[in-house]
């Protein structure tokens, strides 16, 4: 109730919010402008780096007051804490170290910190394809979808989202940015602007997915002319559904299945889609195109979880060959 009331008062301009100070905010704002104007990074990438760097700068302020006296030892402590305290994977820590290295190179050029600090950052070694994608079984995905079918307005919206994530293996951002004009009802096509590809892709619109989206548009979605995105929040002020909201939708419903997987977010359904396709005998090239991968190398890791084929190999009678 408090959250919804706050949104309402904020929309009316009656709520005065106290902005929380950000450590070394002037440095962060200048670097954001550099990423946007000089590097040409997407807003999604900039936002992700903003959150990471905000935490990093807060940690620095807690350890010392002056950015100019930053040392490799302090940076190492923060990076190691990502793994030992926050329990992030080595791949996540490696990405975090890369973000810090880029920021500190810029900071060195601006004279904010000592020279050659960025070059001292050491990231953990990550071996190619060292881990398997974490995904629920396809039977669990079917249970997830079945449990989401009801006449509840929230369930109608969430079911359409879950269908897109499961059937098309869409990324979270691809779902949230899907627009009304991306659905060609007359020709039964869906046009996707993939998050990591420059050109859009067109797929046949599955009948069940189309029916789920149409039911949401007819019964649930607010009739707003100003918003072209398909999925909006349920309460006023109506706005684009955030990636965090989609994560909560999937996570909450996956956890209700009482299954054990590494991650309970939307990407787990993308992994489940890929694993299901490869177990059905679909080629890696076709799966790569379906998921919007830029190279086959990204898709090839799913060959490691082709459980159906692995079971056939295990059951093969080797007696005549020995």
mmCIF file of C-alpha atoms in Angstrom:
data_model
loop_
_atom_site.group_PDB
_atom_site.id
_atom_site.type_symbol
_atom_site.label_atom_id
_atom_site.label_comp_id
_atom_site.label_asym_id
_atom_site.label_seq_id
_atom_site.Cartn_x
_atom_site.Cartn_y
_atom_site.Cartn_z
ATOM 1 C CA UNK A 1 0.000 0.000 0.000
ATOM 2 C CA UNK A 2 2.831 2.374 0.878
ATOM 3 C CA UNK A 3 4.637 1.641 -2.396
ATOM 4 C CA UNK A 4 1.549 2.234 -4.525
ATOM 5 C CA UNK A 5 0.616 5.379 -2.585
ATOM 6 C CA UNK A 6 4.138 6.732 -3.044
ATOM 7 C CA UNK A 7 3.923 6.164 -6.803
ATOM 8 C CA UNK A 8 0.574 7.935 -6.926
ATOM 9 C CA UNK A 9 1.759 10.982 -4.965
ATOM 10 C CA UNK A 10 4.947 11.114 -7.023
ATOM 11 C CA UNK A 11 2.902 11.201 -10.238
ATOM 12 C CA UNK A 12 0.833 14.095 -8.818
ATOM 13 C CA UNK A 13 3.986 15.949 -7.856
ATOM 14 C CA UNK A 14 3.043 15.970 -4.181
ATOM 15 C CA UNK A 15 5.853 13.753 -2.910
ATOM 16 C CA UNK A 16 9.174 15.311 -1.970
ATOM 17 C CA UNK A 17 11.834 12.648 -2.086
ATOM 18 C CA UNK A 18 15.151 12.987 -0.318
ATOM 19 C CA UNK A 19 17.902 12.061 -2.736
ATOM 20 C CA UNK A 20 20.458 9.763 -1.192
ATOM 21 C CA UNK A 21 23.996 11.097 -1.697
ATOM 22 C CA UNK A 22 26.282 9.049 -3.941
ATOM 23 C CA UNK A 23 29.939 8.712 -3.047
ATOM 24 C CA UNK A 24 32.165 10.645 -5.482
ATOM 25 C CA UNK A 25 29.053 11.471 -7.515
ATOM 26 C CA UNK A 26 30.821 14.008 -9.721
ATOM 27 C CA UNK A 27 33.260 11.325 -10.906
ATOM 28 C CA UNK A 28 30.472 8.878 -11.630
ATOM 29 C CA UNK A 29 28.374 11.406 -13.550
ATOM 30 C CA UNK A 30 31.324 12.422 -15.702
ATOM 31 C CA UNK A 31 32.137 8.791 -16.493
ATOM 32 C CA UNK A 32 28.501 8.126 -17.437
ATOM 33 C CA UNK A 33 28.671 11.001 -19.926
ATOM 34 C CA UNK A 34 31.876 9.504 -21.318
ATOM 35 C CA UNK A 35 30.248 6.069 -21.773
ATOM 36 C CA UNK A 36 27.244 7.602 -23.487
ATOM 37 C CA UNK A 37 28.903 10.204 -25.704
ATOM 38 C CA UNK A 38 32.367 8.806 -26.395
ATOM 39 C CA UNK A 39 31.948 5.036 -26.170
ATOM 40 C CA UNK A 40 28.390 4.947 -27.506
ATOM 41 C CA UNK A 41 27.265 2.265 -25.047
ATOM 42 C CA UNK A 42 23.599 1.333 -24.740
ATOM 43 C CA UNK A 43 21.523 2.763 -21.901
ATOM 44 C CA UNK A 44 21.063 -0.755 -20.512
ATOM 45 C CA UNK A 45 24.848 -1.254 -20.301
ATOM 46 C CA UNK A 46 25.355 2.199 -18.800
ATOM 47 C CA UNK A 47 22.705 1.556 -16.139
ATOM 48 C CA UNK A 48 24.241 -1.798 -15.241
ATOM 49 C CA UNK A 49 27.704 -0.252 -14.868
ATOM 50 C CA UNK A 50 26.246 2.640 -12.881
ATOM 51 C CA UNK A 51 24.913 0.275 -10.200
ATOM 52 C CA UNK A 52 28.202 -1.634 -10.024
ATOM 53 C CA UNK A 53 30.327 1.508 -9.790
ATOM 54 C CA UNK A 54 28.046 3.135 -7.229
ATOM 55 C CA UNK A 55 28.629 0.201 -4.885
ATOM 56 C CA UNK A 56 32.357 0.305 -5.636
ATOM 57 C CA UNK A 57 32.623 4.019 -4.841
ATOM 58 C CA UNK A 58 30.622 3.563 -1.636
ATOM 59 C CA UNK A 59 33.064 0.832 -0.556
ATOM 60 C CA UNK A 60 35.993 3.162 -1.223
ATOM 61 C CA UNK A 61 34.457 5.922 0.881
ATOM 62 C CA UNK A 62 33.927 3.474 3.727
ATOM 63 C CA UNK A 63 37.567 2.442 3.633
ATOM 64 C CA UNK A 64 39.097 5.884 3.083
ATOM 65 C CA UNK A 65 37.952 9.424 2.407
ATOM 66 C CA UNK A 66 40.180 10.456 -0.503
ATOM 67 C CA UNK A 67 39.892 8.944 -3.974
ATOM 68 C CA UNK A 68 43.320 10.289 -4.871
ATOM 69 C CA UNK A 69 44.902 7.938 -2.330
ATOM 70 C CA UNK A 70 43.249 4.790 -3.718
ATOM 71 C CA UNK A 71 45.653 1.821 -3.655
ATOM 72 C CA UNK A 72 45.733 -1.578 -5.415
ATOM 73 C CA UNK A 73 45.295 -3.274 -2.022
ATOM 74 C CA UNK A 74 41.939 -1.581 -1.427
ATOM 75 C CA UNK A 75 40.725 -2.442 -4.941
ATOM 76 C CA UNK A 76 41.811 -6.072 -4.455
ATOM 77 C CA UNK A 77 39.912 -6.290 -1.156
ATOM 78 C CA UNK A 78 36.729 -5.080 -2.831
ATOM 79 C CA UNK A 79 37.067 -7.512 -5.742
ATOM 80 C CA UNK A 80 37.861 -10.472 -3.467
ATOM 81 C CA UNK A 81 34.846 -9.580 -1.327
ATOM 82 C CA UNK A 82 32.621 -10.043 -4.359
ATOM 83 C CA UNK A 83 33.529 -13.733 -4.345
ATOM 84 C CA UNK A 84 34.224 -14.513 -0.685
ATOM 85 C CA UNK A 85 31.517 -12.379 0.943
ATOM 86 C CA UNK A 86 28.857 -11.820 -1.726
ATOM 87 C CA UNK A 87 29.405 -15.339 -3.171
ATOM 88 C CA UNK A 88 29.365 -14.270 -6.825
ATOM 89 C CA UNK A 89 30.709 -16.667 -9.439
ATOM 90 C CA UNK A 90 34.182 -16.260 -10.915
ATOM 91 C CA UNK A 91 32.677 -15.173 -14.226
ATOM 92 C CA UNK A 92 30.674 -12.432 -12.481
ATOM 93 C CA UNK A 93 33.765 -11.282 -10.587
ATOM 94 C CA UNK A 94 35.721 -11.246 -13.845
ATOM 95 C CA UNK A 95 33.108 -8.973 -15.433
ATOM 96 C CA UNK A 96 33.123 -6.763 -12.328
ATOM 97 C CA UNK A 97 36.906 -6.430 -12.516
ATOM 98 C CA UNK A 98 36.630 -5.468 -16.195
ATOM 99 C CA UNK A 99 34.162 -2.688 -15.338
ATOM 100 C CA UNK A 100 36.459 -1.356 -12.605
ATOM 101 C CA UNK A 101 39.480 -1.501 -14.909
ATOM 102 C CA UNK A 102 37.716 0.583 -17.554
ATOM 103 C CA UNK A 103 36.536 3.137 -14.987
ATOM 104 C CA UNK A 104 39.946 3.469 -13.357
ATOM 105 C CA UNK A 105 41.665 3.959 -16.711
ATOM 106 C CA UNK A 106 39.370 6.900 -17.276
ATOM 107 C CA UNK A 107 39.971 8.111 -13.716
ATOM 108 C CA UNK A 108 43.746 8.001 -14.313
ATOM 109 C CA UNK A 109 43.394 10.120 -17.452
ATOM 110 C CA UNK A 110 41.390 12.676 -15.465
ATOM 111 C CA UNK A 111 43.942 12.737 -12.644
ATOM 112 C CA UNK A 112 41.491 11.457 -10.037
ATOM 113 C CA UNK A 113 43.644 8.541 -8.850
ATOM 114 C CA UNK A 114 47.265 7.315 -9.065
ATOM 115 C CA UNK A 115 48.647 6.269 -12.455
ATOM 116 C CA UNK A 116 48.811 2.578 -13.501
ATOM 117 C CA UNK A 117 46.169 1.618 -10.914
ATOM 118 C CA UNK A 118 43.943 -0.032 -13.526
ATOM 119 C CA UNK A 119 46.774 -2.272 -14.729
ATOM 120 C CA UNK A 120 47.132 -3.787 -11.229
ATOM 121 C CA UNK A 121 43.595 -5.214 -11.245
ATOM 122 C CA UNK A 122 43.688 -9.004 -11.463
ATOM 123 C CA UNK A 123 40.561 -10.920 -12.387
ATOM 124 C CA UNK A 124 39.985 -14.620 -11.606
ATOM 125 C CA UNK A 125 40.701 -17.078 -14.415
ATOM 126 C CA UNK A 126 37.580 -18.422 -16.062
ATOM 127 C CA UNK A 127 37.790 -21.534 -18.217
ATOM 128 C CA UNK A 128 35.751 -21.740 -21.364
ATOM 129 C CA UNK A 129 32.502 -23.712 -20.916
ATOM 130 C CA UNK A 130 33.523 -24.610 -17.368
ATOM 131 C CA UNK A 131 29.951 -24.664 -16.106
ATOM 132 C CA UNK A 132 26.673 -25.952 -17.466
ATOM 133 C CA UNK A 133 23.682 -23.663 -17.984
ATOM 134 C CA UNK A 134 21.313 -23.914 -15.042
ATOM 135 C CA UNK A 135 17.758 -24.611 -16.132
ATOM 136 C CA UNK A 136 14.615 -26.380 -14.940
ATOM 137 C CA UNK A 137 13.470 -29.519 -16.730
ATOM 138 C CA UNK A 138 10.951 -28.966 -19.505
ATOM 139 C CA UNK A 139 8.392 -30.851 -17.431
ATOM 140 C CA UNK A 140 8.881 -28.214 -14.722
ATOM 141 C CA UNK A 141 8.390 -25.450 -17.293
ATOM 142 C CA UNK A 142 5.088 -27.073 -18.263
ATOM 143 C CA UNK A 143 4.064 -27.103 -14.582
ATOM 144 C CA UNK A 144 5.068 -23.466 -14.295
ATOM 145 C CA UNK A 145 2.862 -22.503 -17.229
ATOM 146 C CA UNK A 146 -0.045 -24.658 -16.076
ATOM 147 C CA UNK A 147 0.044 -23.111 -12.602
ATOM 148 C CA UNK A 148 -0.166 -19.631 -14.131
ATOM 149 C CA UNK A 149 -3.418 -20.210 -16.010
ATOM 150 C CA UNK A 150 -6.342 -18.501 -14.283
ATOM 151 C CA UNK A 151 -8.802 -15.613 -14.647
ATOM 152 C CA UNK A 152 -6.728 -13.394 -12.354
ATOM 153 C CA UNK A 153 -5.610 -10.225 -14.149
ATOM 154 C CA UNK A 154 -2.074 -10.631 -12.828
ATOM 155 C CA UNK A 155 -1.948 -14.270 -13.938
ATOM 156 C CA UNK A 156 -3.193 -13.356 -17.420
ATOM 157 C CA UNK A 157 -0.334 -10.870 -17.840
ATOM 158 C CA UNK A 158 2.286 -13.111 -16.256
ATOM 159 C CA UNK A 159 1.236 -16.129 -18.340
ATOM 160 C CA UNK A 160 1.829 -14.180 -21.564
ATOM 161 C CA UNK A 161 5.276 -13.142 -20.325
ATOM 162 C CA UNK A 162 6.178 -16.697 -19.276
ATOM 163 C CA UNK A 163 5.096 -18.042 -22.665
ATOM 164 C CA UNK A 164 7.392 -15.630 -24.512
ATOM 165 C CA UNK A 165 10.322 -16.478 -22.261
ATOM 166 C CA UNK A 166 9.780 -20.232 -22.541
ATOM 167 C CA UNK A 167 8.707 -20.728 -26.159
ATOM 168 C CA UNK A 168 10.928 -18.148 -27.860
ATOM 169 C CA UNK A 169 13.740 -18.114 -25.301
ATOM 170 C CA UNK A 170 13.546 -14.328 -25.197
ATOM 171 C CA UNK A 171 15.806 -12.270 -22.970
ATOM 172 C CA UNK A 172 14.199 -10.227 -20.218
ATOM 173 C CA UNK A 173 14.860 -6.909 -21.968
ATOM 174 C CA UNK A 174 13.422 -8.262 -25.221
ATOM 175 C CA UNK A 175 10.134 -8.967 -23.456
ATOM 176 C CA UNK A 176 9.920 -5.603 -21.711
ATOM 177 C CA UNK A 177 10.654 -3.693 -24.954
ATOM 178 C CA UNK A 178 8.255 -5.696 -27.122
ATOM 179 C CA UNK A 179 5.892 -3.208 -28.790
ATOM 180 C CA UNK A 180 2.343 -3.433 -30.110
ATOM 181 C CA UNK A 181 3.499 -3.058 -33.714
ATOM 182 C CA UNK A 182 5.885 -6.008 -33.295
ATOM 183 C CA UNK A 183 2.939 -8.411 -33.477
ATOM 184 C CA UNK A 184 1.662 -8.901 -37.032
ATOM 185 C CA UNK A 185 -1.732 -10.459 -36.334
ATOM 186 C CA UNK A 186 -2.785 -10.629 -39.981
ATOM 187 C CA UNK A 187 0.236 -12.658 -41.079
ATOM 188 C CA UNK A 188 0.712 -14.368 -37.695
ATOM 189 C CA UNK A 189 4.286 -13.128 -37.222
ATOM 190 C CA UNK A 190 6.259 -11.699 -34.316
ATOM 191 C CA UNK A 191 9.139 -9.303 -34.920
ATOM 192 C CA UNK A 192 11.899 -9.302 -32.313
ATOM 193 C CA UNK A 193 14.627 -6.718 -31.887
ATOM 194 C CA UNK A 194 17.261 -8.908 -30.270
ATOM 195 C CA UNK A 195 19.242 -7.306 -27.452
ATOM 196 C CA UNK A 196 22.601 -8.434 -28.859
ATOM 197 C CA UNK A 197 21.992 -8.262 -32.605
ATOM 198 C CA UNK A 198 21.684 -5.189 -34.810
ATOM 199 C CA UNK A 199 18.993 -6.484 -37.155
ATOM 200 C CA UNK A 200 15.532 -7.679 -36.057
ATOM 201 C CA UNK A 201 14.312 -11.243 -36.429
ATOM 202 C CA UNK A 202 10.920 -12.467 -37.531
ATOM 203 C CA UNK A 203 9.299 -15.673 -36.262
ATOM 204 C CA UNK A 204 5.959 -17.386 -36.824
ATOM 205 C CA UNK A 205 3.576 -16.410 -34.051
ATOM 206 C CA UNK A 206 2.721 -19.518 -32.065
ATOM 207 C CA UNK A 207 -1.031 -19.957 -31.671
ATOM 208 C CA UNK A 208 -0.824 -20.479 -27.907
ATOM 209 C CA UNK A 209 1.531 -17.529 -27.441
ATOM 210 C CA UNK A 210 -0.654 -15.330 -29.643
ATOM 211 C CA UNK A 211 -3.770 -16.273 -27.689
ATOM 212 C CA UNK A 212 -2.015 -15.491 -24.389
ATOM 213 C CA UNK A 213 -0.898 -12.058 -25.614
ATOM 214 C CA UNK A 214 -4.307 -11.274 -27.140
ATOM 215 C CA UNK A 215 -6.087 -12.187 -23.908
ATOM 216 C CA UNK A 216 -3.769 -9.870 -21.973
ATOM 217 C CA UNK A 217 -4.285 -7.009 -24.447
ATOM 218 C CA UNK A 218 -8.055 -7.449 -24.388
ATOM 219 C CA UNK A 219 -8.689 -7.945 -20.675
ATOM 220 C CA UNK A 220 -5.765 -6.465 -18.772
ATOM 221 C CA UNK A 221 -3.579 -3.920 -20.541
ATOM 222 C CA UNK A 222 -4.618 -0.275 -20.007
ATOM 223 C CA UNK A 223 -5.826 1.443 -23.181
ATOM 224 C CA UNK A 224 -3.025 4.006 -23.370
ATOM 225 C CA UNK A 225 -2.083 5.738 -26.604
ATOM 226 C CA UNK A 226 1.122 7.176 -25.195
ATOM 227 C CA UNK A 227 2.726 3.796 -24.427
ATOM 228 C CA UNK A 228 3.465 1.392 -27.274
ATOM 229 C CA UNK A 229 5.157 -1.294 -25.170
ATOM 230 C CA UNK A 230 2.963 -4.349 -24.716
ATOM 231 C CA UNK A 231 3.638 -5.051 -21.054
ATOM 232 C CA UNK A 232 2.891 -2.315 -18.543
ATOM 233 C CA UNK A 233 2.655 -2.176 -14.760
ATOM 234 C CA UNK A 234 -0.654 -3.148 -13.204
ATOM 235 C CA UNK A 235 -1.157 0.034 -11.193
ATOM 236 C CA UNK A 236 -1.143 3.750 -11.901
ATOM 237 C CA UNK A 237 0.941 5.497 -12.945
ATOM 238 C CA UNK A 238 1.124 2.928 -15.759
ATOM 239 C CA UNK A 239 4.645 2.568 -17.095
ATOM 240 C CA UNK A 240 6.937 0.189 -18.932
ATOM 241 C CA UNK A 241 7.383 -3.051 -17.006
ATOM 242 C CA UNK A 242 10.933 -3.132 -15.658
ATOM 243 C CA UNK A 243 13.385 -6.016 -15.962
ATOM 244 C CA UNK A 244 13.381 -6.274 -12.159
ATOM 245 C CA UNK A 245 9.602 -6.780 -12.222
ATOM 246 C CA UNK A 246 9.901 -9.563 -14.805
ATOM 247 C CA UNK A 247 12.606 -11.188 -12.676
ATOM 248 C CA UNK A 248 10.276 -11.180 -9.666
ATOM 249 C CA UNK A 249 7.437 -12.649 -11.731
ATOM 250 C CA UNK A 250 9.549 -15.610 -12.850
ATOM 251 C CA UNK A 251 11.473 -16.084 -9.599
ATOM 252 C CA UNK A 252 8.375 -16.163 -7.406
ATOM 253 C CA UNK A 253 6.637 -18.725 -9.588
ATOM 254 C CA UNK A 254 9.691 -20.955 -10.096
ATOM 255 C CA UNK A 255 10.350 -21.137 -6.360
ATOM 256 C CA UNK A 256 6.763 -22.319 -5.798
ATOM 257 C CA UNK A 257 7.608 -25.456 -7.812
ATOM 258 C CA UNK A 258 10.086 -26.522 -5.090
ATOM 259 C CA UNK A 259 12.817 -27.297 -7.599
ATOM 260 C CA UNK A 260 16.544 -26.809 -7.073
ATOM 261 C CA UNK A 261 18.362 -24.747 -9.689
ATOM 262 C CA UNK A 262 21.167 -22.180 -9.482
ATOM 263 C CA UNK A 263 19.132 -19.205 -10.673
ATOM 264 C CA UNK A 264 15.393 -18.575 -10.617
ATOM 265 C CA UNK A 265 15.203 -15.636 -13.022
ATOM 266 C CA UNK A 266 14.005 -15.272 -16.637
ATOM 267 C CA UNK A 267 17.317 -16.538 -18.068
ATOM 268 C CA UNK A 268 16.594 -19.941 -16.535
ATOM 269 C CA UNK A 269 13.630 -20.257 -18.913
ATOM 270 C CA UNK A 270 15.857 -19.258 -21.838
ATOM 271 C CA UNK A 271 18.260 -22.051 -20.858
ATOM 272 C CA UNK A 272 15.328 -24.457 -20.503
ATOM 273 C CA UNK A 273 14.126 -23.551 -24.000
ATOM 274 C CA UNK A 274 17.578 -24.205 -25.510
ATOM 275 C CA UNK A 275 18.026 -27.497 -23.655
ATOM 276 C CA UNK A 276 14.565 -28.671 -24.702
ATOM 277 C CA UNK A 277 15.251 -27.864 -28.361
ATOM 278 C CA UNK A 278 18.556 -29.720 -28.417
ATOM 279 C CA UNK A 279 16.969 -32.727 -26.710
ATOM 280 C CA UNK A 280 14.344 -32.665 -29.478
ATOM 281 C CA UNK A 281 17.097 -33.035 -32.076
ATOM 282 C CA UNK A 282 17.108 -29.459 -33.396
ATOM 283 C CA UNK A 283 20.462 -28.469 -34.915
ATOM 284 C CA UNK A 284 22.791 -26.022 -33.167
ATOM 285 C CA UNK A 285 22.452 -23.585 -36.088
ATOM 286 C CA UNK A 286 18.676 -23.555 -35.791
ATOM 287 C CA UNK A 287 18.839 -23.115 -32.016
ATOM 288 C CA UNK A 288 21.384 -20.323 -32.419
ATOM 289 C CA UNK A 289 19.033 -18.498 -34.789
ATOM 290 C CA UNK A 290 16.067 -19.110 -32.511
ATOM 291 C CA UNK A 291 17.840 -17.614 -29.485
ATOM 292 C CA UNK A 292 19.413 -14.738 -31.387
ATOM 293 C CA UNK A 293 23.000 -15.805 -30.701
ATOM 294 C CA UNK A 294 25.677 -14.058 -32.745
ATOM 295 C CA UNK A 295 27.904 -17.151 -32.989
ATOM 296 C CA UNK A 296 27.518 -20.900 -32.728
ATOM 297 C CA UNK A 297 30.080 -20.944 -29.909
ATOM 298 C CA UNK A 298 27.477 -19.422 -27.577
ATOM 299 C CA UNK A 299 25.001 -22.161 -28.439
ATOM 300 C CA UNK A 300 27.470 -25.046 -28.421
ATOM 301 C CA UNK A 301 27.568 -25.241 -24.624
ATOM 302 C CA UNK A 302 24.023 -26.640 -24.687
ATOM 303 C CA UNK A 303 25.368 -29.740 -26.397
ATOM 304 C CA UNK A 304 26.833 -30.607 -22.981
ATOM 305 C CA UNK A 305 23.330 -30.888 -21.535
ATOM 306 C CA UNK A 306 21.837 -33.027 -24.317
ATOM 307 C CA UNK A 307 20.654 -35.571 -21.750
ATOM 308 C CA UNK A 308 18.569 -37.582 -24.195
ATOM 309 C CA UNK A 309 21.516 -38.336 -26.485
ATOM 310 C CA UNK A 310 23.839 -38.951 -23.536
ATOM 311 C CA UNK A 311 21.446 -41.567 -22.183
ATOM 312 C CA UNK A 312 21.397 -43.306 -25.593
ATOM 313 C CA UNK A 313 25.200 -43.416 -25.579
ATOM 314 C CA UNK A 314 25.211 -44.810 -22.049
ATOM 315 C CA UNK A 315 22.786 -47.577 -23.046
ATOM 316 C CA UNK A 316 24.737 -48.536 -26.200
ATOM 317 C CA UNK A 317 25.883 -52.145 -26.156
ATOM 318 C CA UNK A 318 29.652 -52.136 -26.524
ATOM 319 C CA UNK A 319 29.954 -55.923 -26.171
ATOM 320 C CA UNK A 320 30.630 -56.617 -29.828
ATOM 321 C CA UNK A 321 33.394 -54.017 -29.973
ATOM 322 C CA UNK A 322 35.404 -55.218 -26.974
#
